[in-house]
Coordinates of C-alpha atoms and ligand atoms in Angstrom, one line a residue:
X1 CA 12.5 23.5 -12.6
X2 CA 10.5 21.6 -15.1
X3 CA 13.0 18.4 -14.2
X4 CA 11.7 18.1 -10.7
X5 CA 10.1 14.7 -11.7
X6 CA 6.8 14.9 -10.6
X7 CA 4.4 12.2 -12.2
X8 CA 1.3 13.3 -14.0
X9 CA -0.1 11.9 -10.3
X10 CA 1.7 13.6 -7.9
X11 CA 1.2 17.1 -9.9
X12 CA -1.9 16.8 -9.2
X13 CA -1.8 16.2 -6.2
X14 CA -0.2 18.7 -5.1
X15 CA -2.5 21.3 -6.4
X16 CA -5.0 19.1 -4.4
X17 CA -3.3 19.7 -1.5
X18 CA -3.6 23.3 -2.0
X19 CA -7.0 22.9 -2.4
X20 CA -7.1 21.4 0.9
X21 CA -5.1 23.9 2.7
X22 CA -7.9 26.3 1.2
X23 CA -10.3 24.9 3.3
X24 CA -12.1 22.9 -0.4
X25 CA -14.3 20.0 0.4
X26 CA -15.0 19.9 -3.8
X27 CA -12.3 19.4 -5.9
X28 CA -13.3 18.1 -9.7
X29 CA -10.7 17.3 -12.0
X30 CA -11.1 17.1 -15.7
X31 CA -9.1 15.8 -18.3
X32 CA -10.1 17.3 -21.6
X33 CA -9.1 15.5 -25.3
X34 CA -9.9 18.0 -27.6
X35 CA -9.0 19.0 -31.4
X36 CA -8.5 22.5 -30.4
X37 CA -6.2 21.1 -27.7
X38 CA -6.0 19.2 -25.0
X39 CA -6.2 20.6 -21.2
X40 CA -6.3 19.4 -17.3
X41 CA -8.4 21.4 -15.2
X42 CA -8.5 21.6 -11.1
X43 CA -11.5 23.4 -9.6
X44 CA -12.2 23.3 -5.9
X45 CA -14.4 25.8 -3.9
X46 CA -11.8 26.7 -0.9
X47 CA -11.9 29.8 -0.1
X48 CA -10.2 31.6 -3.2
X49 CA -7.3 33.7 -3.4
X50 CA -7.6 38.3 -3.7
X51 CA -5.3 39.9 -6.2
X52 CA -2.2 40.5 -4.4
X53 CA -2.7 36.8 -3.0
X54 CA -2.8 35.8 -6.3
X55 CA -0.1 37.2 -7.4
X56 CA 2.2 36.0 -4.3
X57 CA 0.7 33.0 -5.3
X58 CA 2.0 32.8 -8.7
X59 CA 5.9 33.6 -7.4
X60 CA 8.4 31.1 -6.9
X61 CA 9.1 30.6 -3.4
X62 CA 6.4 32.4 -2.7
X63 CA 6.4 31.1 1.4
X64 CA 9.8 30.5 3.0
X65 CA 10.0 26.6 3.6
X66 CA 11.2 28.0 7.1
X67 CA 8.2 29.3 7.9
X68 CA 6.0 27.9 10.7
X69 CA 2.8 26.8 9.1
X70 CA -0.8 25.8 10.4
X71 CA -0.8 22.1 11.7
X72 CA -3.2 21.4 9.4
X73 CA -1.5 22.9 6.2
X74 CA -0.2 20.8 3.8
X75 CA 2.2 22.8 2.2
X76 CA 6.3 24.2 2.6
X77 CA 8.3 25.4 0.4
X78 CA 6.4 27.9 -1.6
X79 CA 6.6 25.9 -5.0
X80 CA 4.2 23.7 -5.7
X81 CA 1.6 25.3 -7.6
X82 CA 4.0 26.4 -9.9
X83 CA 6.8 23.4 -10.1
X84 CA 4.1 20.5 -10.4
X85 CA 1.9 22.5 -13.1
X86 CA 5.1 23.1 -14.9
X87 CA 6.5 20.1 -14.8
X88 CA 3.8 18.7 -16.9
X89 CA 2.9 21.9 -19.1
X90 CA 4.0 24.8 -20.5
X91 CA 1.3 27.3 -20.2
X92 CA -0.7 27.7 -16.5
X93 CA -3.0 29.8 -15.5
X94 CA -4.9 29.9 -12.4
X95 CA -8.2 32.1 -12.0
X96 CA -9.1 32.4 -8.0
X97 CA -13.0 34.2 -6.7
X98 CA -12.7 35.5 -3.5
X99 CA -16.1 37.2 -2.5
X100 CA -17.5 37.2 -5.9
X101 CA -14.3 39.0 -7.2
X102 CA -12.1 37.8 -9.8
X103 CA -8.4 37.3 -10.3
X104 CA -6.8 35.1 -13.3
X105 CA -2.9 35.4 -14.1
X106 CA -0.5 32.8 -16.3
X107 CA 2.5 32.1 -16.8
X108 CA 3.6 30.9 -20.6
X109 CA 6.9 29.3 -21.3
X110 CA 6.4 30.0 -24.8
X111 CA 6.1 33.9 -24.0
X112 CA 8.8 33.9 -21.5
X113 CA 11.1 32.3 -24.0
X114 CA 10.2 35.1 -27.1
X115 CA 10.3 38.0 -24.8
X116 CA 13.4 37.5 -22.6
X117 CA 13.6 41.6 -22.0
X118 CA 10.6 41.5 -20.1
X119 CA 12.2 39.1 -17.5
X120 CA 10.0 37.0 -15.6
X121 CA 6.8 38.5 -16.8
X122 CA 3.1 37.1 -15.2
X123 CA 0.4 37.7 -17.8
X124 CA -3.2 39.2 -17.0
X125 CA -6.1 37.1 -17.7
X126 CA -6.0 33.5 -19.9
X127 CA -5.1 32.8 -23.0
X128 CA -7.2 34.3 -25.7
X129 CA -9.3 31.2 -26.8
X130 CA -9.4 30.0 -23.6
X131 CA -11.7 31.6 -22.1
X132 CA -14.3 29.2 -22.2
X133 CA -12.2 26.9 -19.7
X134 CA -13.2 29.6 -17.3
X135 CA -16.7 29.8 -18.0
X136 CA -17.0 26.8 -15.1
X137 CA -15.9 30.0 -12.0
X138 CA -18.8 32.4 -13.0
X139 CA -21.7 32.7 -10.2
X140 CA -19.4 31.3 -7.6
X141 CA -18.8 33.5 -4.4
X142 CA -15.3 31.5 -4.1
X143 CA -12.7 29.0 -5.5
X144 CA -10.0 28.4 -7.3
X145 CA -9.2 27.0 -10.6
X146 CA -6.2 25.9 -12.0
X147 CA -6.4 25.2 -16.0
X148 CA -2.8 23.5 -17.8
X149 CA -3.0 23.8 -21.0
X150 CA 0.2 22.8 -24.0
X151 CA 0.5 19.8 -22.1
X152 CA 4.1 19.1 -23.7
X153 CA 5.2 16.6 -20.9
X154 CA 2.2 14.6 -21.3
X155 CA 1.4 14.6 -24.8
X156 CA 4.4 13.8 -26.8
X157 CA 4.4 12.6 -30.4
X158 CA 2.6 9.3 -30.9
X159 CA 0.4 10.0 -27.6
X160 CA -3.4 9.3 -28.7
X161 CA -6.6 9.4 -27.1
X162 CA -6.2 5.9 -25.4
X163 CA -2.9 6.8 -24.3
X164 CA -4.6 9.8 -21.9
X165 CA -7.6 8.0 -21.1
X166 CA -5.0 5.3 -19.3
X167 CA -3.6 8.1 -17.7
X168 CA -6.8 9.5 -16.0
X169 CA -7.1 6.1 -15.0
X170 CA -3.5 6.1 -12.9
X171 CA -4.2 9.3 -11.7
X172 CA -7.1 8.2 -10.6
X173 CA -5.4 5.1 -8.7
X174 CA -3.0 7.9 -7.0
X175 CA -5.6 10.4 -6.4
X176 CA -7.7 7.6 -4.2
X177 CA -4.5 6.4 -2.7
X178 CA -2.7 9.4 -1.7
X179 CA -6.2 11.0 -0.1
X180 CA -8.0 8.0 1.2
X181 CA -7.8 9.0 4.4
X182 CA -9.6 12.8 3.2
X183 CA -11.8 11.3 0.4
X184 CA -12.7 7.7 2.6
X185 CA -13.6 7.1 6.6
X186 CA -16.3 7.9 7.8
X187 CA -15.7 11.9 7.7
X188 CA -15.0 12.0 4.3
X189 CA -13.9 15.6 4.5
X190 CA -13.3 15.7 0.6
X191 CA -14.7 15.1 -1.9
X192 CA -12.8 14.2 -5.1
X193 CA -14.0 13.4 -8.8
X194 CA -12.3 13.2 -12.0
X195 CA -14.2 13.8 -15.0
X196 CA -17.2 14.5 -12.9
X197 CA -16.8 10.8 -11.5
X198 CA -16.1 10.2 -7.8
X199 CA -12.5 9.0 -7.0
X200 CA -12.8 6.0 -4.6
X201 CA -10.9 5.8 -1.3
X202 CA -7.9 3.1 -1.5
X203 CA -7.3 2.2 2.1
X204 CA -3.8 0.2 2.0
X205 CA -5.0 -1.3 5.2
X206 CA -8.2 -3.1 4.3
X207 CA -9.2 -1.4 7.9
X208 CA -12.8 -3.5 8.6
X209 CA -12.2 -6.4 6.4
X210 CA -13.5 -9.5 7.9
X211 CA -10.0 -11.7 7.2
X212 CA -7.9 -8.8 8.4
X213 CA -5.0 -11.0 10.1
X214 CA -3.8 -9.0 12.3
X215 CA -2.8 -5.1 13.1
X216 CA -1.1 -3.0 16.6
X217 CA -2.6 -0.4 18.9
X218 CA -1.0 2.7 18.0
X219 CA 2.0 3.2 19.1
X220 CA 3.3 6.9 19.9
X221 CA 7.0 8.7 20.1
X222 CA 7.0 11.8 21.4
X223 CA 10.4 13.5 19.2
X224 CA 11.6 17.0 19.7
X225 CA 9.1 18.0 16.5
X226 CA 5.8 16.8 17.6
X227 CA 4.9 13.3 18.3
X228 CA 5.4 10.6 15.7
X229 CA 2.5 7.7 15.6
X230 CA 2.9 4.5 13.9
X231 CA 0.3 1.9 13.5
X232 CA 1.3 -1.8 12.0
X233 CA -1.1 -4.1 9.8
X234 CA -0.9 -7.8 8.4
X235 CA -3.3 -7.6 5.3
X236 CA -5.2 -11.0 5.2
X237 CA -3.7 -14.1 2.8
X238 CA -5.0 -14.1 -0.7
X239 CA -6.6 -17.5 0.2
X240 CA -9.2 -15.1 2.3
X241 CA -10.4 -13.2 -0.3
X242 CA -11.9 -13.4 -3.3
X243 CA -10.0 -12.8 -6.6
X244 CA -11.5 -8.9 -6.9
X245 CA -10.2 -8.1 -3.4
X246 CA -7.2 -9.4 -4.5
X247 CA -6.8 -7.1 -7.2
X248 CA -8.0 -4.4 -5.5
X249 CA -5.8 -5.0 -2.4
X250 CA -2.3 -5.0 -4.1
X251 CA -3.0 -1.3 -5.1
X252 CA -1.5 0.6 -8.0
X253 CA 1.8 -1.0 -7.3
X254 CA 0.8 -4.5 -6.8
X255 CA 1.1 -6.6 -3.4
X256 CA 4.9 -6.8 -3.4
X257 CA 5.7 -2.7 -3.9
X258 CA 2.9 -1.7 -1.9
X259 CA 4.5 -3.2 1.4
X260 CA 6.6 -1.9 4.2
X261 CA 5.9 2.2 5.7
X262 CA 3.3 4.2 4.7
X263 CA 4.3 7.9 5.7
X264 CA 1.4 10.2 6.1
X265 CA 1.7 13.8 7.4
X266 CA -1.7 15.5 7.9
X267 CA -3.7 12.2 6.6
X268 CA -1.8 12.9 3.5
X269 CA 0.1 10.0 2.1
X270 CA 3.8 10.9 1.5
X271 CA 5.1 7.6 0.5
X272 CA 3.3 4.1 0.1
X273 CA 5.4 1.4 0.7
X274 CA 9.3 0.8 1.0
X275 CA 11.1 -0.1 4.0
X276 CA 13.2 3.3 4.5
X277 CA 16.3 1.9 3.8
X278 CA 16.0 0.2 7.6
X279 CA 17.0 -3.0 8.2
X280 CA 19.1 -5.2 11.0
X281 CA 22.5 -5.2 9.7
X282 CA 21.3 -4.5 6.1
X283 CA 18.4 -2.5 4.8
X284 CA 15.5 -4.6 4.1
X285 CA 14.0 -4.9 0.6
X286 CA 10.6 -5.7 -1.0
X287 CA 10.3 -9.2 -1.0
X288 CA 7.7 -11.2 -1.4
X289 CA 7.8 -13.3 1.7
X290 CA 6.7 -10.0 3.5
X291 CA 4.0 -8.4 1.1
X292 CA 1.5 -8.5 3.8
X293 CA 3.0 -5.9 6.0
X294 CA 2.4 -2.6 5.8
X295 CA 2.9 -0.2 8.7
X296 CA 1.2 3.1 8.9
X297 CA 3.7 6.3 10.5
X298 CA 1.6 9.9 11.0
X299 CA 4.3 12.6 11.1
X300 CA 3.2 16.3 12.0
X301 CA 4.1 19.0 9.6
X302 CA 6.5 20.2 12.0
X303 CA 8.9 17.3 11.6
X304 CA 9.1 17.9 7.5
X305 CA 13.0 19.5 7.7
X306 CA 13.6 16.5 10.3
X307 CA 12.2 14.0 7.6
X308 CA 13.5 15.5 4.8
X309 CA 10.2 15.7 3.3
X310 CA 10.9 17.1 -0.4
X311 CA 8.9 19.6 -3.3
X312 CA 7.0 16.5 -4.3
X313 CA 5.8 15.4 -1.3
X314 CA 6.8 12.4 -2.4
X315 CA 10.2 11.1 -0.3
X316 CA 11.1 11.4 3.7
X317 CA 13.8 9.7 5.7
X318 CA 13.0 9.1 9.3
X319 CA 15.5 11.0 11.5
X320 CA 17.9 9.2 13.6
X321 CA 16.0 9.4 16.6
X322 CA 13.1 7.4 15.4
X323 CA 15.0 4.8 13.4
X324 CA 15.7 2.2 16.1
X325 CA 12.0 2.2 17.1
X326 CA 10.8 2.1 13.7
X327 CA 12.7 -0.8 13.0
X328 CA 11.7 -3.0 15.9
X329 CA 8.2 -2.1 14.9
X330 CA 8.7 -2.9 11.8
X331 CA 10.5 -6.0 12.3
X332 CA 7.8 -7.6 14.5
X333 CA 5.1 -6.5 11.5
X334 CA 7.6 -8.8 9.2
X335 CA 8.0 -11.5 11.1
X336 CA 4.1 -11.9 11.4
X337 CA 3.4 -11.6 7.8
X338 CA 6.0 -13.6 7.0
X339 CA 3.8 -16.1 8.8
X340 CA 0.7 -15.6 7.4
X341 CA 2.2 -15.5 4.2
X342 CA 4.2 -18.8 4.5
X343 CA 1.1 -20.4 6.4
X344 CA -1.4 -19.4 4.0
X345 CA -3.2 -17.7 6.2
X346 CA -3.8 -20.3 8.9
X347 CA -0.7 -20.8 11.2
X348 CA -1.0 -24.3 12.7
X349 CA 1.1 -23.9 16.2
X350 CA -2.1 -24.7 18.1
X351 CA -5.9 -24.7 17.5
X352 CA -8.4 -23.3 20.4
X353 CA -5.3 -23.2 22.3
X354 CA -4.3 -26.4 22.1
X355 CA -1.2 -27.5 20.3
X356 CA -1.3 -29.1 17.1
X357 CA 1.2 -32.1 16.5
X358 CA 2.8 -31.6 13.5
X359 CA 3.9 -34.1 10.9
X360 CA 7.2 -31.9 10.1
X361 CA 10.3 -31.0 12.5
X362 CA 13.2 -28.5 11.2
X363 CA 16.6 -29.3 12.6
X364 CA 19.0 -26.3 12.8
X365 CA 22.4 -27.7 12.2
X366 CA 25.9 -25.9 11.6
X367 CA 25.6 -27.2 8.3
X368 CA 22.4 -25.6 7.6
X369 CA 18.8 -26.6 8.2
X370 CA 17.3 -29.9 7.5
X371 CA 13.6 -31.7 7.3
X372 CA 12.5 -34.6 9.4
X373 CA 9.2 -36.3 9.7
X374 CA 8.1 -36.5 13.2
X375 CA 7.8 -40.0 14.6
X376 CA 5.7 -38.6 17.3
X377 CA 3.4 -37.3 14.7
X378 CA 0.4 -39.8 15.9
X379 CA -0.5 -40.7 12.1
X380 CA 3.5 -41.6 11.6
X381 CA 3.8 -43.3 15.1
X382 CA 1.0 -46.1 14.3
X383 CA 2.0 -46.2 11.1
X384 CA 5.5 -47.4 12.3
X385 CA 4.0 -49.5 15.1
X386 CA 1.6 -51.1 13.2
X387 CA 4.5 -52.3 10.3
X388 CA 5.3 -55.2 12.1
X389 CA 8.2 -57.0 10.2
X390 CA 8.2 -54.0 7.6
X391 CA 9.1 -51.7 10.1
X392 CA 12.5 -51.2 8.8
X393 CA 11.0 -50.7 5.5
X394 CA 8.8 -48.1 6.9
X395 CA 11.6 -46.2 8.5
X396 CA 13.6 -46.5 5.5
X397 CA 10.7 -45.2 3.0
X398 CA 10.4 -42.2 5.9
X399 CA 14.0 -41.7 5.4
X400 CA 13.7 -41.7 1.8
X401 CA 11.1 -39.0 1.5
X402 CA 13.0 -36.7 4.2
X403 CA 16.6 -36.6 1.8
X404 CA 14.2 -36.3 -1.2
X405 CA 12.2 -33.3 0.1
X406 CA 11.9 -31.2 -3.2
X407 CA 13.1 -28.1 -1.4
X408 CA 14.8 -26.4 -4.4
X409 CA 11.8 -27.0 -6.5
X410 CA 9.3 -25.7 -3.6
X411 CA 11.6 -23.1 -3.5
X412 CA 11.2 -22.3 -7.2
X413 CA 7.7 -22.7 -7.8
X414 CA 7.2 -20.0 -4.5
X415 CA 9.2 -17.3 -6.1
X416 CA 7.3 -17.8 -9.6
X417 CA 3.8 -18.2 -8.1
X418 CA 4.3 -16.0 -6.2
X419 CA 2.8 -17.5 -3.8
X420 CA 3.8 -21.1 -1.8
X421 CA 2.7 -24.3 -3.1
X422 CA -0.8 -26.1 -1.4
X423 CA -0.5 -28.5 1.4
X424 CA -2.6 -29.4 4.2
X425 CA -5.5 -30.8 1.7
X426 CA -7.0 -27.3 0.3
X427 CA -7.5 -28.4 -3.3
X428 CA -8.5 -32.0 -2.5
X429 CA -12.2 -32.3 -2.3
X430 CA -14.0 -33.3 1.4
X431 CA -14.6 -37.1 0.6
X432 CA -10.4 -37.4 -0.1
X433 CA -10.1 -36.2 3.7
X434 CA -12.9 -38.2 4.7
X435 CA -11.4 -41.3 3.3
X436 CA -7.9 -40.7 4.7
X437 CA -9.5 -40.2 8.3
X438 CA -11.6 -43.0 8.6
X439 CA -8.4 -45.1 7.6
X440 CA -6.5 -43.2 10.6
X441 CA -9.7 -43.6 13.0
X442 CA -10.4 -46.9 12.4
X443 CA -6.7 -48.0 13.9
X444 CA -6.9 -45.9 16.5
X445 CA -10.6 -46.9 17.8
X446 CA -9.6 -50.6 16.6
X447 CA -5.8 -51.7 17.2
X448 CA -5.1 -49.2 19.9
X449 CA -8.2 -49.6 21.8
X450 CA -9.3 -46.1 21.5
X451 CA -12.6 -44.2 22.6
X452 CA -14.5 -42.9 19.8
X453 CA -14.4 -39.6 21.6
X454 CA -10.7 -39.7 22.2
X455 CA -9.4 -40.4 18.8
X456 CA -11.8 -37.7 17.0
X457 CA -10.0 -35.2 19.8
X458 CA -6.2 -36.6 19.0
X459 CA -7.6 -35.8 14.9
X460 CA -8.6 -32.6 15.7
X461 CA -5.1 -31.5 16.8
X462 CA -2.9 -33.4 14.3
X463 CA -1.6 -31.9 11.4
X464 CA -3.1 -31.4 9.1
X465 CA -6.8 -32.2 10.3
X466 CA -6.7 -29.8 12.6
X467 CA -8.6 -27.1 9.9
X468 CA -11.5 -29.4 9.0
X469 CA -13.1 -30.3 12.4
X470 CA -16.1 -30.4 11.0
X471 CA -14.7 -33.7 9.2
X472 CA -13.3 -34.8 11.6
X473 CA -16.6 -34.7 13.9
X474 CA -18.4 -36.9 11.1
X475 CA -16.3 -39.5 11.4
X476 CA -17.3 -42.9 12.7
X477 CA -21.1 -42.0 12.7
Ligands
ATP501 N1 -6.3 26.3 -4.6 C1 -5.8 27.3 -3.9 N2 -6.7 28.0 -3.1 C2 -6.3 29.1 -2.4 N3 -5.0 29.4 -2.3 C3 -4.1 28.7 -3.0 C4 -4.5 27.6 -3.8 N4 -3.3 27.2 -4.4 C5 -2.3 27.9 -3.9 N5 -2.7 28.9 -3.1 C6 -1.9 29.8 -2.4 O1 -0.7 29.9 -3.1 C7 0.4 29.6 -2.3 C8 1.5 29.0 -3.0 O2 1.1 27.6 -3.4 P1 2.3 26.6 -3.7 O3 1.6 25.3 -3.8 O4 3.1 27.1 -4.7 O5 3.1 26.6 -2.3 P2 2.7 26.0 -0.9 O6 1.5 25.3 -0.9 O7 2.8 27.2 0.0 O8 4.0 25.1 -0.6 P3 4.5 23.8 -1.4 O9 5.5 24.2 -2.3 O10 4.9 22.9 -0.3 O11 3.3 23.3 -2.1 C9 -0.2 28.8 -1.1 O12 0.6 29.0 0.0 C10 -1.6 29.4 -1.0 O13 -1.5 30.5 -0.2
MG502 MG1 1.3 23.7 -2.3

């Protein structure tokens, strides 16, 4: 039971959960580093458990997983209290007020393991020495408090002070990621602190942010166990905000984890990120081409058998029914932040819907895909026609740099960086533009015989002036 794999994370936030399902709206968390030994604490102020609820509580399997629950209950099998605090320590003991009375039981590893003829033996009350961890319930007409203590799967030999301050720190990260949607919004039904600190809402979506590239109207199936609602986001390019948003946006897993489905059931996150194991043809992985996607699905807590959802809350596997639509949803969410990715963040197609020549064309042939400049490209074309007796030279040095295009290198330097190589003048500085346009302007106002007003409108839709009209509107005055 101990081997159920919870993180020191998710533990906790199951017990949150529970807190939840109690109708708490304060929930304080404390991580204690003490000589006379270390502890985690949960208190929230739902509305408590009696006695015999208590001690139902306290069994394993205490609710059967088949039972129908409250829609807005985030619980099923009957095990979470007990499997998550046990999977991270071997002595619990919760203490619950319910109108001002009190209950406390434990359970003790260590005492179940030196008295094996008593069975599966709860004990009354805490730990002799502990009582001081309860001290925190007294004067309170309800709430529940749930106190680890011989935190054995934390704390292991060499495990110092630093070591558990790091871990508040990802539990903290998890905490304001798994509840963003209770602790955040504009509700903000919870409210959640660790060490008497507020935990922060995470929002994977960036929901408000200026840059925000792009994201779907919600999009609803209606399945045989309550309807299923999906809502797809492209996060903005890292060239659209600032370094700390960066950070901040990749979230505890980083950028390229954190992408793909977000399953939520009850504004509770299940799992952030991961594509399902859908695909076309084969199942998708994280790459980083696609880090910008992330699509939201809200299942009801009547589809949990359906998706598998497991102890942990941790893992569900969208049913057959919903896979094809997930996929196409997903699909179209990919293909656009493969976009904005690859683009930077500005996709050049057209400008003000008008469409942009560009100075690149890619050839699809049997034998794979290919480069060529454009000779229609406006800067290329006077280039060629203004060559005179070097045309052939020209065409040739064209030729040259389209077999010599350092693809493999590009290719490279994307996968290390993370991130694909500048083009389209973003780290030259204004007067480098400036200089290349009034070059370009003065041919086509001079040679070709163009108005002033015509060639600064050809500019403005030619790649790559196209994102510095500003520029291009100075030019020639
Ligand atoms: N903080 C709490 N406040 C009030 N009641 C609680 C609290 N924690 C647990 N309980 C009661 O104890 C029961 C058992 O909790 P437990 O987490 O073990 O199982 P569950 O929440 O029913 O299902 P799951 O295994 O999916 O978490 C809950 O159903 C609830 O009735
Ligand atoms: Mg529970």
């Amino acid at each position: 039971m101990r081997g159920v794999g919870y993180s020191t994370g998710a533990a906790l936030a199951d017990l949150v959960d529970n807190s939840i399902a109690a109708g708490a709206t304060n929930v304080s968390i404390q991580f204690n580093w003490s000589d006379g030994g270390h502890s985690v604490t949960l208190l929230d102020d739902g509305k408590g458990m009696s006695d015999p609820e208590l001690h139902k509580a306290m069994t394993l399997g205490s609710r059967s997983p088949l039972e129908q629950r409250s829609a807005s209950d985030l619980g099923r099998f009957g095990m979470g209290l007990k499997t998550a605090s046990l999977s991270q320590c071997r002595r619990l003991t919760v203490a619950s007020v319910q109108g001002g009375i009190r209950s406390c039981l434990r359970w003790d590893l260590d005492h179940l393991a030196a008295n094996q003829q008593l069975g599966w033996s709860l004990i009354e009350g805490p730990e002799p020495g502990s009582e001081g961890l309860l001290k925190i319930l007294d004067g309170r007409p309800n709430g529940t408090l749930v106190v680890w203590e011989c935190l054995d799967r934390i704390v292991g030999p060499g495990f110092t002070s630093t070591d558990f301050a790091s871990l508040t720190f990802e539990v903290e990260r998890h905490l304001a990621m798994v509840f963003h949607r209770w602790i955040g919004g504009r509700d903000r039904r919870l409210t959640l602190s660790i060490n008497d600190a507020p935990v922060n809402a995470w929002d994977p979506f960036m929901t408000g942010h200026p840059a925000k590239s792009w994201n779907s109207p919600v999009q609803r199936l209606q399945t045989a166990d309550g309807p299923i609602l999906v809502e797809c986001h492209v996060l903005p390019h890292k060239d659209r905000l600032s370094p700390e948003e960066f950070a901040e946006g990749g979230g505890p897993g980083g950028w390229a984890a954190q992408q793909g489905f977000y399953v939520y059931r009850n504004d509770r996150l299940i799992l952030a990120g991961g594509w399902l194991g859908l695909g076309q043809g084969r199942a998708w992985n994280r790459e980083e081409a696609y880090r910008l996607a992330r699509v939201r699905i809200d299942i009801p807590n009547s589809a949990d058998a359906s998706w598998r959802i497991d102890i942990k809350k941790s893992v569900a596997r969208p049913p057959a029914a919903v896979r094809g639509w997930l996929t196409k949803l997903a699909e179209d969410t990919r293909n656009r932040a493969r976009k904005v990715f690859a683009y930077r963040g500005s996709p050049i197609s057209s400008v003000g819907g008008q469409s942009v020549d560009l100075a690149w064309r890619v050839e699809q042939l049997k034998s794979g895909i290919r480069y060529r400049v454009d000779l229609k490209h406006p800067v290329v074309a006077a280039a060629v026609e203004n060559a005179g007796q070097d045309r052939e030279l020209v065409l040739a040095m064209i030729r040259v740099i389209e077999e010599t295009v350092p693809v493999q290198r590009i290719w490279l330097d994307t996968a290390e960086n993370k991130d694909t190589p500048s083009t389209g003048f973003v780290a030259s500085p204004p007067a480098e533009i400036s200089a290349v346009l009034s070059t370009l302007f003065e041919d086509m106002t001079g040679r070709q015989g163009m108005a002033p007003a015509d060639a600064r409108r050809v500019l403005k839709s030619t790649e790559p002036f196209q994102s510095y009209p500003a520029l291009v509107d100075a030019i020639g005055r």
